[in-house]
PDB file of C-alpha atoms in Angstrom:
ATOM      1  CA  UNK A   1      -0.448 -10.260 -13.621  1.00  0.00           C
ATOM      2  CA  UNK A   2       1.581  -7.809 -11.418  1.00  0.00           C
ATOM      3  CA  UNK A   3       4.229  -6.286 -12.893  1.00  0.00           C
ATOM      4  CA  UNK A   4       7.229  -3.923 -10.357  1.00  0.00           C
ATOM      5  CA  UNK A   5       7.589  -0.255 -11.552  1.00  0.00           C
ATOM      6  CA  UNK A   6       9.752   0.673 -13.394  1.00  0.00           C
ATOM      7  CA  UNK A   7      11.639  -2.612 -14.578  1.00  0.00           C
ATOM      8  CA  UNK A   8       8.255  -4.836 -15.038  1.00  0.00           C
ATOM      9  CA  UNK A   9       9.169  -8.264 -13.640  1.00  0.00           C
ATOM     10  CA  UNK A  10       6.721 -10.194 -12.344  1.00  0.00           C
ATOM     11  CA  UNK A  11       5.333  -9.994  -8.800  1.00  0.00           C
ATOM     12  CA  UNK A  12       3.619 -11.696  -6.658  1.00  0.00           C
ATOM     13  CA  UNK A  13       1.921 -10.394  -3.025  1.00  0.00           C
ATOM     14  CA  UNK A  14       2.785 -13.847  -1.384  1.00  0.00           C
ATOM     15  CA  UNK A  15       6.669 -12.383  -1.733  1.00  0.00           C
ATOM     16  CA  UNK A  16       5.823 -10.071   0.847  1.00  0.00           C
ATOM     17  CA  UNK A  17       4.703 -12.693   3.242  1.00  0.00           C
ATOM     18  CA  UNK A  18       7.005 -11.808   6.865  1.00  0.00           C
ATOM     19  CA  UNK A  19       6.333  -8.701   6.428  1.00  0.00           C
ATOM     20  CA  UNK A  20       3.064  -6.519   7.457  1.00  0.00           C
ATOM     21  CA  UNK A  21       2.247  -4.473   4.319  1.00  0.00           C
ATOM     22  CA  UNK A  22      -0.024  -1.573   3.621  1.00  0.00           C
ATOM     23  CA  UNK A  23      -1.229  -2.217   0.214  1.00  0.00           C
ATOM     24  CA  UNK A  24      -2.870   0.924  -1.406  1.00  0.00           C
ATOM     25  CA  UNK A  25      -4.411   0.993  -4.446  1.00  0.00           C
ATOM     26  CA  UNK A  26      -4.144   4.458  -6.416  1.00  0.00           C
ATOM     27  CA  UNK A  27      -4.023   6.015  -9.588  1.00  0.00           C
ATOM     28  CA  UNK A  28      -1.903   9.612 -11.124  1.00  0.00           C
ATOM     29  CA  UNK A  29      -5.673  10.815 -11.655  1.00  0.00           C
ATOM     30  CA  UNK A  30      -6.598  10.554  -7.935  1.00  0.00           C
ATOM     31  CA  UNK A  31      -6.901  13.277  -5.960  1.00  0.00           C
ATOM     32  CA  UNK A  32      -6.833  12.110  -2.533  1.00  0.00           C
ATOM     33  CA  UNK A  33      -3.956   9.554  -3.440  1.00  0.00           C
ATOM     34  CA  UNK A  34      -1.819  12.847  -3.430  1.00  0.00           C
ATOM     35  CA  UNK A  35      -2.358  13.235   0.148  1.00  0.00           C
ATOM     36  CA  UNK A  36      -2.277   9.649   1.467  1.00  0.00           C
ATOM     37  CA  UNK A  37       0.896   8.597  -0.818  1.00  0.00           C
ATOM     38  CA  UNK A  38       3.103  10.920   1.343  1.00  0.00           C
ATOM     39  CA  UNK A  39       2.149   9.516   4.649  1.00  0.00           C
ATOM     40  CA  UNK A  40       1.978   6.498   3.902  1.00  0.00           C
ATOM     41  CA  UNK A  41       5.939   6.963   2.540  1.00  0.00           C
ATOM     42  CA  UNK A  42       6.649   8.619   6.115  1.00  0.00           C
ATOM     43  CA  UNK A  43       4.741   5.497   7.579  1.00  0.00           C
ATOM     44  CA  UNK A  44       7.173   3.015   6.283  1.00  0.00           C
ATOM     45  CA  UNK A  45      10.208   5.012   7.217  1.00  0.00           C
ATOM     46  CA  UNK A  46       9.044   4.999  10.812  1.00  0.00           C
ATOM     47  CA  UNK A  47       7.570   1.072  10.538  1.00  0.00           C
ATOM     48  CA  UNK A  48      10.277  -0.252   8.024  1.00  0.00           C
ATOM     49  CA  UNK A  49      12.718  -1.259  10.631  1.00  0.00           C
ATOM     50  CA  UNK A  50      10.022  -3.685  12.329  1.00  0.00           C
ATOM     51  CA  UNK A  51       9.145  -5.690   9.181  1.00  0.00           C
ATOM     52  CA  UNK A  52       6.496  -3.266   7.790  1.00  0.00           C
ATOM     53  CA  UNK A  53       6.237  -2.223   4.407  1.00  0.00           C
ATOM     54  CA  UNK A  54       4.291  -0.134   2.058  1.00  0.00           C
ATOM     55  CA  UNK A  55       3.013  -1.855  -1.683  1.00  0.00           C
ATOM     56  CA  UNK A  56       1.443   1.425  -4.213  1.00  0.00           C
ATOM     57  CA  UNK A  57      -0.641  -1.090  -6.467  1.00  0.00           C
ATOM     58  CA  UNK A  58      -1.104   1.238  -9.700  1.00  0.00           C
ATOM     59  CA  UNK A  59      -3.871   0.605 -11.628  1.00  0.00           C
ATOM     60  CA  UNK A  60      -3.293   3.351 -14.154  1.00  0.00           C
ATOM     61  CA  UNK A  61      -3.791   1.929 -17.600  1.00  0.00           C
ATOM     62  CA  UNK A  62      -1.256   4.212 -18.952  1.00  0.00           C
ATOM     63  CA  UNK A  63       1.768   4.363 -16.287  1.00  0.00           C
ATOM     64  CA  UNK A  64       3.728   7.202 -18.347  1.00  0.00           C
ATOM     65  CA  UNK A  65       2.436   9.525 -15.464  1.00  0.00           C
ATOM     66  CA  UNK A  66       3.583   7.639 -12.226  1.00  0.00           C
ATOM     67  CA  UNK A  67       7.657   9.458 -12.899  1.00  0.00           C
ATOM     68  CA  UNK A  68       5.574  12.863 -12.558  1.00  0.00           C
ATOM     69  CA  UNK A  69       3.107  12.055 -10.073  1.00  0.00           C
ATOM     70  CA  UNK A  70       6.142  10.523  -8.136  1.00  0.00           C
ATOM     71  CA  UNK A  71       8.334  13.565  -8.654  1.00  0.00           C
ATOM     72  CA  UNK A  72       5.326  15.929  -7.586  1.00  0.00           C
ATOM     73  CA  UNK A  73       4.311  14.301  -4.470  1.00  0.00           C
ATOM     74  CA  UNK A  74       7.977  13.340  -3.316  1.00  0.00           C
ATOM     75  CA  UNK A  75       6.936   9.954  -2.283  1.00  0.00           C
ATOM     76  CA  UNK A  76       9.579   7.141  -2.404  1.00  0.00           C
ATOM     77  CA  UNK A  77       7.691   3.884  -2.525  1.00  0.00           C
ATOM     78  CA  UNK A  78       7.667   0.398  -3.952  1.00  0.00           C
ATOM     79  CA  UNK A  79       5.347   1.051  -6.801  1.00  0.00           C
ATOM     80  CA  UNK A  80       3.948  -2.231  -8.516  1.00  0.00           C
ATOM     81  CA  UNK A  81       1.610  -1.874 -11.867  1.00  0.00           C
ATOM     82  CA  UNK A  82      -2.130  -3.260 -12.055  1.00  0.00           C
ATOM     83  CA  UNK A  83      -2.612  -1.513 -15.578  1.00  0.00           C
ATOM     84  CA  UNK A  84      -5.990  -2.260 -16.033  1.00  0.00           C
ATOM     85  CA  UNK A  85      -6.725  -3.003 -12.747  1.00  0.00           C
ATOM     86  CA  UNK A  86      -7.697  -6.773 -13.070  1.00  0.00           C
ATOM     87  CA  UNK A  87      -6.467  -7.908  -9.471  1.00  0.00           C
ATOM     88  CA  UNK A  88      -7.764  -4.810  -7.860  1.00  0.00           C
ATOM     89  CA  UNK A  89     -11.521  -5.289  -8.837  1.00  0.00           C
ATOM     90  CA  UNK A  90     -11.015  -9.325  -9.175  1.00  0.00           C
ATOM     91  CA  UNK A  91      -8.851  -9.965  -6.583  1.00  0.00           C
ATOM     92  CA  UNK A  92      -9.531  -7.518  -3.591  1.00  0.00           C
ATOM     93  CA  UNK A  93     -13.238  -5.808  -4.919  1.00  0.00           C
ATOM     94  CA  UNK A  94     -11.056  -2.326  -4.718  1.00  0.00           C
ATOM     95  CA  UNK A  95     -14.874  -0.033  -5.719  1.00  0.00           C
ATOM     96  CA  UNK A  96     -13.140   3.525  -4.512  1.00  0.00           C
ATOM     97  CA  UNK A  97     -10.025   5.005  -4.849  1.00  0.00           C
ATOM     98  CA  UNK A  98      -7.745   5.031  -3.021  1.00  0.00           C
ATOM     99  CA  UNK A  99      -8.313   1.817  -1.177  1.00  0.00           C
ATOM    100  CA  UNK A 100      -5.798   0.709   1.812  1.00  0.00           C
ATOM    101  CA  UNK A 101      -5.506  -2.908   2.648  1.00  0.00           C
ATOM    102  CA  UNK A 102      -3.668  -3.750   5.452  1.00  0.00           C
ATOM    103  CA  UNK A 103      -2.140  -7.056   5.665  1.00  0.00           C
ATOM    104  CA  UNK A 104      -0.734  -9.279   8.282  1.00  0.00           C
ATOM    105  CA  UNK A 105       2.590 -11.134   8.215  1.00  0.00           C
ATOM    106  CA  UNK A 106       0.730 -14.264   7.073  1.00  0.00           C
ATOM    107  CA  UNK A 107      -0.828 -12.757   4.374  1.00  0.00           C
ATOM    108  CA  UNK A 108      -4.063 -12.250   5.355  1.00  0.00           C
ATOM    109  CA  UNK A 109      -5.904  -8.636   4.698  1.00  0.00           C
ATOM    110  CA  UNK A 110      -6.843  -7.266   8.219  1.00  0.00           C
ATOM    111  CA  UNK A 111      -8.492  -4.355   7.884  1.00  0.00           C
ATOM    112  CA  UNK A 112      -9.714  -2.430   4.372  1.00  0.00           C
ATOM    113  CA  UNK A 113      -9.798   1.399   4.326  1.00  0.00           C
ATOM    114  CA  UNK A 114     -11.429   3.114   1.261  1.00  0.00           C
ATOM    115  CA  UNK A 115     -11.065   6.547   0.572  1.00  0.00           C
ATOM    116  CA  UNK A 116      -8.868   8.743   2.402  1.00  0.00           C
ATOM    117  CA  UNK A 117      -8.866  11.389   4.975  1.00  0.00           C
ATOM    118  CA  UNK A 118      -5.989  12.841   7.060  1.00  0.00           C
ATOM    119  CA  UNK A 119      -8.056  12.253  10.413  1.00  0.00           C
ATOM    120  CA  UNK A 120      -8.057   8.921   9.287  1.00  0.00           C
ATOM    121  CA  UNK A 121      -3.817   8.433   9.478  1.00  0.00           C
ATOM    122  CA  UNK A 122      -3.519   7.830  13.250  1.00  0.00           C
ATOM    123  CA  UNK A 123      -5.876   4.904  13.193  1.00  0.00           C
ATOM    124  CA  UNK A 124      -3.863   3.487  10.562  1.00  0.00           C
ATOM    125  CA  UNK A 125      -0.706   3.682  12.356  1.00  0.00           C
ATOM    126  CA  UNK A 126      -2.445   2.466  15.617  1.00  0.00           C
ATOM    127  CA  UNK A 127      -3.588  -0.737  13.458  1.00  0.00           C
ATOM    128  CA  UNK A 128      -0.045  -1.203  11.812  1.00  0.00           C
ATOM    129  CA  UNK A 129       1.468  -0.877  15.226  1.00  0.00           C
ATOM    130  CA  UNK A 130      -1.208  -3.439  16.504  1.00  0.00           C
ATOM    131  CA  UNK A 131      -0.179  -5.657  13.720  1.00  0.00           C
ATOM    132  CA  UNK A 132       3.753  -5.368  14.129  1.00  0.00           C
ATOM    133  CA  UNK A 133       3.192  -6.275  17.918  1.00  0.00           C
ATOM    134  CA  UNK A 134       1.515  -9.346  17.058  1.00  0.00           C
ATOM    135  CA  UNK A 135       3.656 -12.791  18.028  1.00  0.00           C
ATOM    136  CA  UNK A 136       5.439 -14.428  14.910  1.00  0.00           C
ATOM    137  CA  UNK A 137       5.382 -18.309  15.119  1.00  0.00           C
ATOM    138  CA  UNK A 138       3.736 -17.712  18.860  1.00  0.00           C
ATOM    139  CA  UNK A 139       7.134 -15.112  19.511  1.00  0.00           C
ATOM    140  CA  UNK A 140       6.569 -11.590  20.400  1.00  0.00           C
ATOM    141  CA  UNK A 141       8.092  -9.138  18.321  1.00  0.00           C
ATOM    142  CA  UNK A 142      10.091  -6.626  20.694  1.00  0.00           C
TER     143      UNK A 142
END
């Protein structure tokens, strides 16, 4: 089960249904995560106030090192614990780290991004954007 950093009560994805999430899977001992956890932060400050948000789904089986790897990469996220990641391989067949899935309002995972590259980061936000525009209950968002 998912657990929220740091007070470990239960979580569930499905709570995050309204909103378009990026969910990306990472650990403290991956290397690109320390480049993609930053923009992704800036990403949500820019998408937050359109119903976007960002999940960091840690799968580090000791999570003593997410306050440092926080502190270091100065990202301010909703961090939420896989510790050995069970629903990352089970659930969504994360292989490489990090892995990006990108999830509608519904629920449903849209696109799936593994690895990370800065050239990458505009296509994300062109996809996020995409997804925010999309009508709710047959609405357009504005």
């Amino acid at each position: 089960t998912l657990k929220k950093y740091p007070d470990g009560a239960p979580f569930k994805l499905s709570s995050e249904r309204g909103h378009v999430v990026l969910l990306d899977v990472w650990a403290t001992w991956c290397e690109p995560c320390r480049d993609s956890l930053p923009l992704y932060s800036d990403m949500q400050k820019e998408f937050a106030p359109r119903g976007f948000k960002v999940l960091a789904l840690n799968v580090d089986a000791d999570p003593t090192q997410i306050p440092k790897f926080l502190a270091e990469s100065k990202v301010q996220l909703d961090v939420v614990l896989d510790p050995n990641a069970e629903y990352a391989e089970n659930t969504l067949k994360v292989k490489v780290m990090p892995t990006a899935l990108l999830i509608d309002r519904t629920g449903k995972v849209r696109s799936v991004h593994e690895g990370f590259a800065e050239e990458f980061f505009s296509r994300y936000m062109t996809e996020v954007s995409e997804l925010l525009d999309e009508p709710v209950d047959g609405v357009k968002k504005k």
